[in-house]
Amino acid sequence: MYNVKYFFAQLVAFMNRIKFNRIVEKDNGNRYVKHFTYWNQLLAMMFGQLCNRSILRDLITILDAHSSKWYHHGLGRSVSPSMK
């Protein structure tokens, strides 16, 4: 069985989520957010940069293509807004 983490999951592990959440809470960033939080948005934008996607539609396409691996990449369960 493959036991090594994906590259993106290793990058996310270096980030301090507690500190990030404190900054977001200080500015009430997630006040009216239900699903797509600032953390998910940051991870989606980082994933897009690593995949060299410059257009939002391309980013959504690549996220949908990897939807079965979101959890393993460290993106969580739902990161892509529905465009359907």
XYZ file of N, CA and C in Angstrom:
252
model
N 0.834 -1.180 0.000
C 0.000 0.000 0.000
C 0.875 1.238 0.000
N 0.419 2.259 -0.688
C 1.145 3.520 -0.834
C 0.977 4.358 0.429
N 2.061 4.582 1.188
C 1.961 5.259 2.478
C 2.511 6.679 2.481
N 3.061 7.147 1.379
C 3.636 8.480 1.319
C 2.539 9.490 0.997
N 2.567 10.667 1.665
C 1.567 11.702 1.411
C 1.806 12.346 0.055
N 0.721 12.880 -0.524
C 0.847 13.644 -1.743
C 1.665 14.899 -1.468
N 2.280 15.449 -2.520
C 3.126 16.631 -2.386
C 2.344 17.804 -1.806
N 1.132 18.018 -2.277
C 0.335 19.139 -1.794
C -0.012 18.974 -0.314
N -0.294 17.765 0.109
C -0.595 17.506 1.523
C 0.624 17.784 2.389
N 1.813 17.523 1.864
C 3.034 17.827 2.603
C 3.231 19.329 2.732
N 2.890 20.092 1.700
C 2.970 21.554 1.780
C 1.981 22.117 2.796
N 0.777 21.593 2.806
C -0.247 22.063 3.730
C 0.157 21.757 5.169
N 0.870 20.671 5.384
C 1.297 20.299 6.732
C 2.247 21.333 7.329
N 2.979 22.070 6.486
C 3.889 23.100 6.979
C 3.163 24.357 7.439
N 1.944 24.535 6.999
C 1.200 25.747 7.316
C 0.577 25.639 8.710
N 0.539 26.763 9.408
C -0.030 26.809 10.747
C -1.495 27.225 10.648
N -2.378 26.244 10.700
C -3.808 26.528 10.519
C -4.396 27.290 11.702
N -3.894 27.044 12.892
C -4.403 27.731 14.076
C -4.129 29.228 13.976
N -2.931 29.577 13.555
C -2.581 30.993 13.393
C -3.423 31.634 12.286
N -3.623 30.906 11.205
C -4.446 31.408 10.106
C -5.884 31.645 10.577
N -6.433 30.701 11.336
C -7.804 30.847 11.842
C -7.929 32.018 12.802
N -6.887 32.277 13.598
C -6.912 33.433 14.490
C -6.979 34.739 13.711
N -6.239 34.833 12.634
C -6.250 36.041 11.797
C -7.624 36.227 11.166
N -8.203 35.135 10.672
C -9.529 35.208 10.045
C -10.592 35.596 11.084
N -10.520 35.027 12.275
C -11.490 35.357 13.328
C -11.363 36.804 13.783
N -10.147 37.322 13.792
C -9.935 38.706 14.211
C -10.672 39.674 13.293
N -10.715 39.358 12.007
C -11.381 40.212 11.022
C -12.794 39.745 10.686
N -13.319 38.743 11.420
C -14.645 38.164 11.154
C -14.788 37.727 9.698
N -13.773 37.077 9.176
C -13.756 36.689 7.773
C -14.774 35.628 7.395
N -15.002 34.675 8.266
C -15.924 33.580 7.962
C -17.298 33.803 8.584
N -17.686 35.039 8.814
C -18.921 35.353 9.519
C -20.150 34.773 8.810
N -20.302 35.018 7.539
C -21.492 34.577 6.804
C -21.219 33.377 5.893
N -20.098 32.732 6.066
C -19.711 31.612 5.217
C -20.324 30.327 5.753
N -20.875 29.512 4.835
C -21.452 28.233 5.247
C -20.549 27.056 4.880
N -19.981 27.050 3.672
C -19.224 25.887 3.232
C -17.798 26.233 2.785
N -17.659 27.220 1.940
C -16.364 27.516 1.311
C -15.631 28.557 2.159
N -14.896 28.094 3.177
C -14.241 28.982 4.130
C -12.977 29.598 3.531
N -12.398 30.530 4.268
C -11.154 31.157 3.815
C -10.035 30.131 3.693
N -10.020 29.164 4.597
C -8.998 28.115 4.538
C -9.134 27.312 3.244
N -10.364 26.928 2.890
C -10.592 26.198 1.645
C -10.215 27.044 0.437
N -10.517 28.342 0.494
C -10.170 29.225 -0.617
C -8.661 29.332 -0.767
N -7.938 29.449 0.354
C -6.475 29.501 0.295
C -5.909 28.226 -0.319
N -6.405 27.085 0.115
C -5.898 25.812 -0.411
C -6.230 25.648 -1.891
N -7.407 26.077 -2.301
C -7.782 25.979 -3.714
C -6.889 26.872 -4.573
N -6.603 28.081 -4.094
C -5.738 28.987 -4.850
C -4.297 28.461 -4.907
N -3.824 27.872 -3.805
C -2.478 27.277 -3.814
C -2.414 26.110 -4.794
N -3.459 25.282 -4.793
C -3.508 24.144 -5.706
C -3.506 24.625 -7.152
N -4.232 25.702 -7.425
C -4.262 26.275 -8.769
C -2.910 26.813 -9.199
N -2.183 27.431 -8.269
C -0.858 27.937 -8.590
C 0.102 26.795 -8.899
N 0.031 25.727 -8.115
C 0.918 24.586 -8.349
C 0.593 23.864 -9.655
N -0.670 23.886 -10.047
C -1.081 23.254 -11.303
C -0.982 24.209 -12.487
N -0.520 25.436 -12.233
C -0.330 26.448 -13.270
C -1.645 26.793 -13.973
N -2.696 26.993 -13.173
C -4.004 27.394 -13.706
C -4.179 28.880 -13.478
N -4.479 29.627 -14.528
C -4.621 31.077 -14.407
C -6.071 31.533 -14.527
N -6.965 30.648 -14.918
C -8.374 30.993 -15.091
C -9.185 30.171 -14.093
N -10.172 30.810 -13.480
C -10.967 30.139 -12.452
C -11.661 28.889 -12.987
N -12.146 28.929 -14.202
C -12.813 27.762 -14.786
C -11.838 26.585 -14.913
N -10.579 26.863 -15.262
C -9.576 25.797 -15.320
C -9.316 25.212 -13.938
N -9.279 26.084 -12.941
C -9.061 25.616 -11.571
C -10.209 24.717 -11.129
N -11.433 25.101 -11.405
C -12.585 24.288 -11.028
C -12.560 22.951 -11.761
N -12.154 22.972 -13.023
C -12.057 21.728 -13.794
C -11.035 20.779 -13.184
N -9.869 21.310 -12.812
C -8.825 20.447 -12.240
C -9.222 19.961 -10.849
N -9.925 20.798 -10.071
C -10.393 20.354 -8.762
C -11.455 19.266 -8.895
N -12.342 19.408 -9.870
C -13.354 18.364 -10.105
C -12.713 17.067 -10.583
N -11.638 17.172 -11.365
C -10.953 15.974 -11.847
C -10.290 15.209 -10.700
N -9.879 15.932 -9.666
C -9.226 15.306 -8.518
C -10.158 15.198 -7.316
N -11.458 15.211 -7.545
C -12.411 15.235 -6.431
C -12.312 14.006 -5.531
N -11.916 12.881 -6.069
C -11.807 11.682 -5.233
C -10.576 11.728 -4.330
N -9.655 12.661 -4.604
C -8.420 12.754 -3.825
C -8.362 14.007 -2.950
N -9.441 14.779 -2.849
C -9.428 16.026 -2.077
C -8.971 15.794 -0.650
N -9.542 14.813 -0.011
C -9.219 14.560 1.386
C -7.746 14.184 1.544
N -7.222 13.394 0.628
C -5.842 12.936 0.703
C -4.858 14.058 0.382
N -5.292 15.019 -0.428
C -4.445 16.184 -0.721
C -4.442 17.169 0.435
N -5.388 17.062 1.329
C -5.496 18.001 2.433
C -6.474 19.124 2.161
N -7.272 18.993 1.111
C -8.234 20.029 0.744
C -9.552 19.901 1.490
N -9.789 18.826 2.161
C -11.065 18.632 2.851
C -12.049 17.887 1.973
N -13.296 17.942 2.340
C -14.328 17.195 1.624
C -14.919 17.967 0.452
N -15.098 19.272 0.590
C -15.696 20.041 -0.502
C -14.992 21.383 -0.630
N -14.345 21.609 -1.743
C -13.648 22.874 -1.962
C -14.134 23.585 -3.199
N -14.705 22.884 -4.144
C -15.065 23.481 -5.427
C -16.498 23.978 -5.427
N -16.710 25.250 -5.745
C -18.081 25.723 -5.863
C -18.756 25.091 -7.069
N -20.014 24.786 -6.950
C -20.735 24.155 -8.046
C -21.034 25.168 -9.145
N -20.689 24.831 -10.367
C -20.947 25.726 -11.494
C -22.041 25.157 -12.383
N -22.756 24.145 -11.918
C -23.765 23.488 -12.738
C -25.126 24.089 -12.538
